[in-house]
Short mmCIF file of C-alpha atoms in Angstrom, two decimals:
data_model
loop_
_atom_site.label_atom_id
_atom_site.label_comp_id
_atom_site.label_asym_id
_atom_site.label_seq_id
_atom_site.Cartn_x
_atom_site.Cartn_y
_atom_site.Cartn_z
CA UNK A 841 -2.41 11.36 15.82
CA UNK A 842 -1.06 8.98 13.10
CA UNK A 843 -2.16 6.65 10.58
CA UNK A 844 0.14 3.89 10.23
CA UNK A 845 0.63 1.95 6.83
CA UNK A 846 2.95 -0.84 5.92
CA UNK A 847 6.45 0.15 4.71
CA UNK A 848 7.15 1.88 1.53
CA UNK A 849 7.52 -0.52 -1.33
CA UNK A 850 9.14 1.20 -3.91
CA UNK A 851 9.82 0.10 -7.63
CA UNK A 852 13.13 -0.18 -9.58
CA UNK A 853 14.09 3.07 -11.32
CA UNK A 854 15.58 1.41 -14.44
CA UNK A 855 12.71 1.87 -16.41
CA UNK A 856 12.70 4.75 -19.15
CA UNK A 857 11.52 8.11 -18.18
CA UNK A 858 8.10 8.43 -19.84
CA UNK A 859 7.19 11.76 -18.89
CA UNK A 860 10.56 13.23 -19.90
CA UNK A 861 10.95 14.47 -16.32
CA UNK A 862 12.51 12.35 -13.60
CA UNK A 863 13.04 8.53 -13.67
CA UNK A 864 12.21 8.37 -9.95
CA UNK A 865 8.99 10.35 -10.17
CA UNK A 866 7.84 8.49 -13.29
CA UNK A 867 8.37 5.12 -11.33
CA UNK A 868 6.60 6.15 -8.21
CA UNK A 869 3.70 7.69 -10.23
CA UNK A 870 3.49 4.33 -12.15
CA UNK A 871 3.20 2.30 -8.86
CA UNK A 872 0.69 4.78 -7.40
CA UNK A 873 -1.54 4.04 -10.50
CA UNK A 874 -1.91 0.58 -9.19
CA UNK A 875 -2.83 1.78 -5.83
CA UNK A 876 -4.51 4.99 -6.22
CA UNK A 877 -7.93 3.85 -4.69
CA UNK A 878 -6.20 2.47 -1.60
CA UNK A 879 -3.74 5.22 -1.12
CA UNK A 880 -5.80 8.48 -2.27
CA UNK A 881 -6.75 9.36 1.27
CA UNK A 882 -3.33 8.86 2.66
CA UNK A 883 -1.84 10.89 -0.08
CA UNK A 884 -4.31 13.67 0.29
CA UNK A 885 -3.37 13.72 3.95
CA UNK A 886 0.45 14.42 2.97
CA UNK A 887 -0.69 17.18 0.44
CA UNK A 888 -2.39 18.99 3.29
CA UNK A 889 0.33 18.46 5.89
CA UNK A 890 3.21 19.30 3.55
CA UNK A 891 1.81 22.14 1.36
CA UNK A 892 -1.83 23.44 2.48
CA UNK A 893 -0.92 23.75 6.28
CA UNK A 894 1.82 26.45 5.60
CA UNK A 895 -0.49 28.43 3.46
CA UNK A 896 -3.33 28.93 5.87
CA UNK A 897 -4.73 25.29 6.04
CA UNK A 898 -7.35 25.68 3.38
CA UNK A 899 -7.69 24.99 -0.30
CA UNK A 900 -10.28 25.13 -3.01
CA UNK A 901 -11.47 21.60 -3.84
CA UNK A 902 -11.33 22.22 -7.55
CA UNK A 903 -7.55 23.35 -6.97
CA UNK A 904 -6.61 20.43 -5.12
CA UNK A 905 -8.06 18.01 -7.72
CA UNK A 906 -5.97 19.89 -10.44
CA UNK A 907 -2.76 19.46 -8.24
CA UNK A 908 -3.38 15.71 -7.55
CA UNK A 909 -4.43 15.06 -11.15
CA UNK A 910 -0.83 14.20 -12.27
CA UNK A 911 -0.53 11.70 -9.68
CA UNK A 912 -3.27 9.43 -11.24
CA UNK A 913 -6.02 10.64 -8.81
CA UNK A 914 -9.28 11.48 -10.63
CA UNK A 915 -11.88 14.02 -9.81
CA UNK A 916 -14.33 11.43 -8.22
CA UNK A 917 -11.61 9.70 -6.25
CA UNK A 918 -10.32 12.96 -4.65
CA UNK A 919 -13.77 14.18 -3.84
CA UNK A 920 -14.70 10.86 -2.21
CA UNK A 921 -11.29 10.97 -0.33
CA UNK A 922 -11.92 14.43 0.93
CA UNK A 923 -15.39 13.64 2.14
CA UNK A 924 -14.18 10.83 4.26
CA UNK A 925 -11.50 13.15 5.69
CA UNK A 926 -14.18 15.59 6.63
CA UNK A 927 -16.40 12.78 7.98
CA UNK A 928 -13.38 11.78 10.17
CA UNK A 929 -13.15 15.38 11.50
CA UNK A 930 -9.86 16.13 9.92
CA UNK A 931 -11.44 18.68 7.61
CA UNK A 932 -14.55 20.80 7.06
CA UNK A 933 -16.04 22.44 3.98
CA UNK A 934 -16.62 26.34 3.93
CA UNK A 935 -18.81 27.31 0.99
CA UNK A 936 -18.16 30.23 -1.33
CA UNK A 937 -20.84 30.56 -3.85
CA UNK A 938 -21.09 27.51 -5.84
CA UNK A 939 -17.55 26.49 -4.91
CA UNK A 940 -16.08 25.25 -1.47
CA UNK A 941 -12.78 25.46 0.25
CA UNK A 942 -11.72 22.52 2.60
CA UNK A 943 -10.16 23.73 5.74
CA UNK A 944 -8.32 21.98 8.31
CA UNK A 945 -10.34 21.46 11.65
CA UNK A 946 -8.79 22.31 14.93
CA UNK A 947 -8.45 18.73 15.53
CA UNK A 948 -6.93 18.12 12.04
CA UNK A 949 -4.55 21.25 12.43
CA UNK A 950 -3.38 19.87 15.90
CA UNK A 951 -2.65 16.25 14.32
CA UNK A 952 -0.82 17.95 11.44
CA UNK A 953 1.33 20.39 13.64
CA UNK A 954 2.29 17.61 15.78
CA UNK A 955 3.35 15.37 12.90
CA UNK A 956 5.19 18.10 11.24
CA UNK A 957 7.42 18.39 14.24
CA UNK A 958 8.42 14.80 13.79
CA UNK A 959 8.79 14.72 10.09
CA UNK A 960 10.78 18.08 9.51
CA UNK A 961 13.06 17.84 12.34
CA UNK A 962 16.88 17.23 11.40
CA UNK A 963 17.61 15.06 14.40
CA UNK A 964 15.86 13.22 17.11
CA UNK A 965 15.78 14.90 20.49
CA UNK A 966 18.13 14.01 23.41
CA UNK A 967 16.74 11.36 25.69
CA UNK A 968 16.60 11.79 29.28
CA UNK A 969 17.20 8.20 30.01
CA UNK A 970 13.71 7.70 31.82
CA UNK A 971 10.97 5.43 30.28
CA UNK A 972 7.39 6.52 29.84
CA UNK A 973 4.96 3.67 30.62
CA UNK A 974 1.02 3.55 30.60
CA UNK A 975 -0.43 0.74 32.35
CA UNK A 976 -3.96 -0.69 31.49
CA UNK A 977 -5.84 -1.33 34.80
CA UNK A 978 -8.95 -3.64 35.00
CA UNK A 979 -10.89 -5.30 32.20
CA UNK A 980 -11.65 -3.64 28.89
CA UNK A 981 -13.90 -5.33 26.03
CA UNK A 982 -11.99 -6.63 23.24
CA UNK A 983 -12.89 -3.97 20.88
CA UNK A 984 -11.90 -0.98 23.13
CA UNK A 985 -8.63 -2.77 24.25
CA UNK A 986 -7.86 -2.94 20.56
CA UNK A 987 -8.92 0.55 19.86
CA UNK A 988 -6.37 1.59 22.58
CA UNK A 989 -3.63 -0.54 21.50
CA UNK A 990 -3.99 0.79 18.12
CA UNK A 991 -4.02 4.60 19.37
CA UNK A 992 -0.96 4.14 21.35
CA UNK A 993 0.79 2.52 18.65
CA UNK A 994 0.01 5.50 16.45
CA UNK A 995 1.94 7.37 19.32
CA UNK A 996 4.97 5.09 18.81
CA UNK A 997 4.41 2.89 21.89
CA UNK A 998 5.63 -0.34 22.12
CA UNK A 999 4.15 -3.23 24.21
CA UNK A 1000 5.52 -5.30 27.13
CA UNK A 1001 3.01 -7.95 28.05
CA UNK A 1002 -0.67 -7.24 27.52
CA UNK A 1003 -1.39 -4.46 29.67
CA UNK A 1004 2.06 -2.26 29.52
CA UNK A 1005 2.77 0.22 27.04
CA UNK A 1006 6.28 1.84 26.83
CA UNK A 1007 8.15 4.88 25.13
CA UNK A 1008 11.36 6.49 25.92
CA UNK A 1009 10.40 10.18 25.33
CA UNK A 1010 6.76 10.56 24.66
CA UNK A 1011 5.04 13.40 26.45
CA UNK A 1012 2.33 11.91 28.48
CA UNK A 1013 -0.04 14.74 28.70
CA UNK A 1014 0.20 15.15 24.97
CA UNK A 1015 -0.59 11.32 24.64
CA UNK A 1016 -3.66 11.52 26.75
CA UNK A 1017 -4.99 14.55 25.05
CA UNK A 1018 -4.70 12.68 21.85
CA UNK A 1019 -6.49 9.63 23.22
CA UNK A 1020 -9.47 12.00 24.18
CA UNK A 1021 -9.45 13.37 20.60
CA UNK A 1022 -9.44 9.78 19.09
CA UNK A 1023 -12.64 9.18 21.23
CA UNK A 1024 -10.89 7.00 23.98
CA UNK A 1025 -11.90 9.30 26.96
CA UNK A 1026 -13.91 6.75 28.53
CA UNK A 1027 -10.77 4.49 28.59
CA UNK A 1028 -8.55 7.15 30.35
CA UNK A 1029 -9.75 6.47 33.93
CA UNK A 1030 -8.40 2.97 33.48
CA UNK A 1031 -5.03 3.94 32.52
CA UNK A 1032 -1.94 4.63 34.82
CA UNK A 1033 0.73 6.84 33.24
CA UNK A 1034 4.07 6.27 34.88
CA UNK A 1035 7.62 8.03 34.49
CA UNK A 1036 10.57 5.63 35.52
CA UNK A 1037 13.34 7.08 37.56
CA UNK A 1038 16.70 7.78 36.00
CA UNK A 1039 18.29 4.37 35.69
CA UNK A 1040 22.16 4.89 34.97
CA UNK A 1041 22.81 1.56 36.34
CA UNK A 1042 20.64 -0.45 33.79
CA UNK A 1043 23.27 -1.87 31.23
CA UNK A 1044 23.01 -1.74 27.58
CA UNK A 1045 22.16 -5.33 27.18
CA UNK A 1046 19.03 -4.81 29.33
CA UNK A 1047 17.85 -1.91 27.37
CA UNK A 1048 18.46 -3.69 24.22
CA UNK A 1049 16.38 -6.58 25.31
CA UNK A 1050 13.55 -4.22 26.29
CA UNK A 1051 13.42 -2.66 22.87
CA UNK A 1052 13.80 -5.96 20.99
CA UNK A 1053 10.54 -7.15 22.91
CA UNK A 1054 8.68 -3.95 22.17
CA UNK A 1055 9.53 -3.09 18.59
CA UNK A 1056 10.31 -4.84 15.35
CA UNK A 1057 13.30 -2.73 14.35
CA UNK A 1058 14.55 -5.22 11.83
CA UNK A 1059 11.59 -4.74 9.39
CA UNK A 1060 11.71 -0.90 10.02
CA UNK A 1061 15.55 -0.90 9.06
CA UNK A 1062 14.79 -2.73 5.96
CA UNK A 1063 12.14 -0.21 4.80
CA UNK A 1064 14.50 2.63 5.63
CA UNK A 1065 17.03 1.08 3.39
CA UNK A 1066 14.72 0.67 0.81
CA UNK A 1067 13.77 4.27 0.79
CA UNK A 1068 17.25 5.29 0.64
CA UNK A 1069 18.02 3.13 -2.45
CA UNK A 1070 15.05 4.38 -4.20
CA UNK A 1071 15.29 8.17 -3.53
CA UNK A 1072 19.22 8.45 -3.88
CA UNK A 1073 18.82 8.53 -7.90
CA UNK A 1074 16.37 11.52 -7.31
CA UNK A 1075 19.24 13.32 -5.51
CA UNK A 1076 21.70 12.57 -8.38
CA UNK A 1077 19.13 14.01 -10.92
CA UNK A 1078 18.97 17.01 -8.84
CA UNK A 1079 22.71 17.64 -8.50
CA UNK A 1080 23.64 16.80 -12.16
CA UNK A 1081 23.63 19.98 -14.31
CA UNK A 1082 20.71 18.67 -16.39
CA UNK A 1083 18.91 18.38 -13.09
CA UNK A 1084 18.43 22.12 -12.93
CA UNK A 1085 15.95 21.71 -15.89
CA UNK A 1086 13.39 19.72 -13.70
CA UNK A 1087 10.06 21.65 -14.20
CA UNK A 1088 8.26 23.14 -11.25
CA UNK A 1089 5.36 20.69 -11.53
CA UNK A 1090 7.92 17.72 -11.36
CA UNK A 1091 9.50 19.29 -8.30
CA UNK A 1092 6.02 19.70 -6.66
CA UNK A 1093 5.17 15.93 -7.49
CA UNK A 1094 8.59 14.76 -6.43
CA UNK A 1095 8.04 16.59 -2.99
CA UNK A 1096 4.66 15.28 -2.52
CA UNK A 1097 5.93 11.62 -3.21
CA UNK A 1098 9.18 12.22 -1.08
CA UNK A 1099 7.37 13.23 2.02
CA UNK A 1100 4.44 10.77 1.51
CA UNK A 1101 6.80 7.81 1.53
CA UNK A 1102 8.97 9.08 4.34
CA UNK A 1103 5.79 10.01 6.60
CA UNK A 1104 4.69 6.47 5.95
CA UNK A 1105 8.09 5.17 7.56
CA UNK A 1106 8.00 7.70 10.35
CA UNK A 1107 4.39 6.50 11.40
CA UNK A 1108 6.17 3.22 11.99
CA UNK A 1109 8.89 4.50 13.68
CA UNK A 1110 8.81 5.11 17.74
CA UNK A 1111 11.65 7.74 17.52
CA UNK A 1112 14.13 5.89 19.71
CA UNK A 1113 17.06 7.72 20.95
CA UNK A 1114 20.33 6.98 19.50
CA UNK A 1115 21.46 5.02 22.77
CA UNK A 1116 18.75 2.41 21.99
CA UNK A 1117 19.28 2.00 18.46
CA UNK A 1118 21.49 -0.40 16.53
CA UNK A 1119 24.83 0.69 15.28
CA UNK A 1120 24.82 2.48 11.80
CA UNK A 1121 20.90 2.96 11.81
CA UNK A 1122 19.65 3.49 8.25
CA UNK A 1123 16.97 5.75 9.57
CA UNK A 1124 19.68 8.48 9.95
CA UNK A 1125 20.60 8.10 6.33
CA UNK A 1126 17.14 8.17 5.16
CA UNK A 1127 16.41 11.45 7.29
CA UNK A 1128 19.61 13.16 5.82
CA UNK A 1129 18.80 12.11 2.24
CA UNK A 1130 15.12 13.37 2.60
CA UNK A 1131 16.27 16.67 3.95
CA UNK A 1132 18.78 17.14 1.22
CA UNK A 1133 16.25 16.39 -1.54
CA UNK A 1134 13.45 18.43 0.04
CA UNK A 1135 15.52 21.57 0.51
CA UNK A 1136 16.43 21.28 -3.44
CA UNK A 1137 12.86 20.93 -4.22
CA UNK A 1138 11.27 23.48 -2.06
CA UNK A 1139 11.64 26.77 -4.14
CA UNK A 1140 10.58 25.21 -7.57
CA UNK A 1141 7.75 23.35 -5.81
CA UNK A 1142 6.44 26.71 -4.16
CA UNK A 1143 6.62 28.28 -7.44
CA UNK A 1144 4.28 25.77 -8.74
CA UNK A 1145 1.72 26.27 -5.93
CA UNK A 1146 2.02 30.04 -6.48
CA UNK A 1147 0.44 29.65 -9.72
CA UNK A 1148 -1.71 26.48 -9.03
CA UNK A 1149 -2.94 26.51 -5.63
CA UNK A 1150 -6.17 28.60 -5.32
CA UNK A 1151 -8.90 29.38 -2.56
CA UNK A 1152 -12.43 29.48 -3.84
CA UNK A 1153 -12.70 32.96 -4.06
CA UNK A 1154 -9.67 33.08 -6.44
CA UNK A 1155 -6.95 34.30 -4.13
CA UNK A 1156 -3.49 32.38 -3.90
CA UNK A 1157 -2.58 31.80 -0.21
CA UNK A 1158 0.77 32.91 0.69
CA UNK A 1159 3.33 30.42 2.40
CA UNK A 1160 4.29 30.81 5.93
CA UNK A 1161 8.02 32.04 6.02
CA UNK A 1162 8.78 29.48 8.48
CA UNK A 1163 8.40 26.77 5.70
CA UNK A 1164 12.04 27.60 4.83
CA UNK A 1165 13.09 26.43 8.31
CA UNK A 1166 11.88 22.76 7.55
CA UNK A 1167 14.81 20.38 8.14
CA UNK A 1168 16.92 23.10 9.76
CA UNK A 1169 19.52 22.18 12.30
CA UNK A 1170 17.98 25.03 14.73
#
């Protein structure tokens, strides 16, 4: 379901604003220039999930190339990255004369919709106090075992021992469906899903010890802190009177970069309930900051897409009204 990456490494924002738009956006674009080849597929994945999915899940390749050009992704790099996503069954091509739309496949749409529920939620769900466990039974060869470990890691599972995977709230049916979609159907008969009994008597220290063994929250907390320090100046730009002058294109670029960096953090986040997190968890501040900035960028960035996001037949796909409910408390 989820591709995991290292934590967002963000540059300082003290450099002059080269593009006359936003110091934060300029700084992030400058850093992407050194990583474009490595990050292109991940960045395109963000664009599909954040902007293409709510407009019908399809876009003309030429339009996608034009939207990404200001981020330093050239024509050839975008084409190569899109072809790879199609090979991995996230997308498929649909020809219209000499042009082609790229469309989210059923598998890709499921993956994006599932990720969207996590990205745009304003708060984590309530915990029922029960642990979800998956036990690996019998022998697996090294390659299949590593594939299983990575697939469950993408689902947010921590490990306790070599053959026990743990999560506080994952839907086990959804997890096993995802394993099937990831080509691990042959492994499923060797896995035993378990749902622990409600354990109100387990003390906080015991739960904290389990969390410490299963996940590295210190590194994640540091990455969330970096995100907040980097993007807070963007909120300041948007709330100052002169911030109202941000162009629609700048708002679109800022929105893509914001969600791209936030998504990369969430891919490392097991979504632990508040009861299992350290006090003053920086992930909460990161979510609130991201939501505040996103809401301010949404209208101007959508105006940019209304003018520049086209289908191969020349039509402009309309946005789903539900887009306005992202980061809503309801």
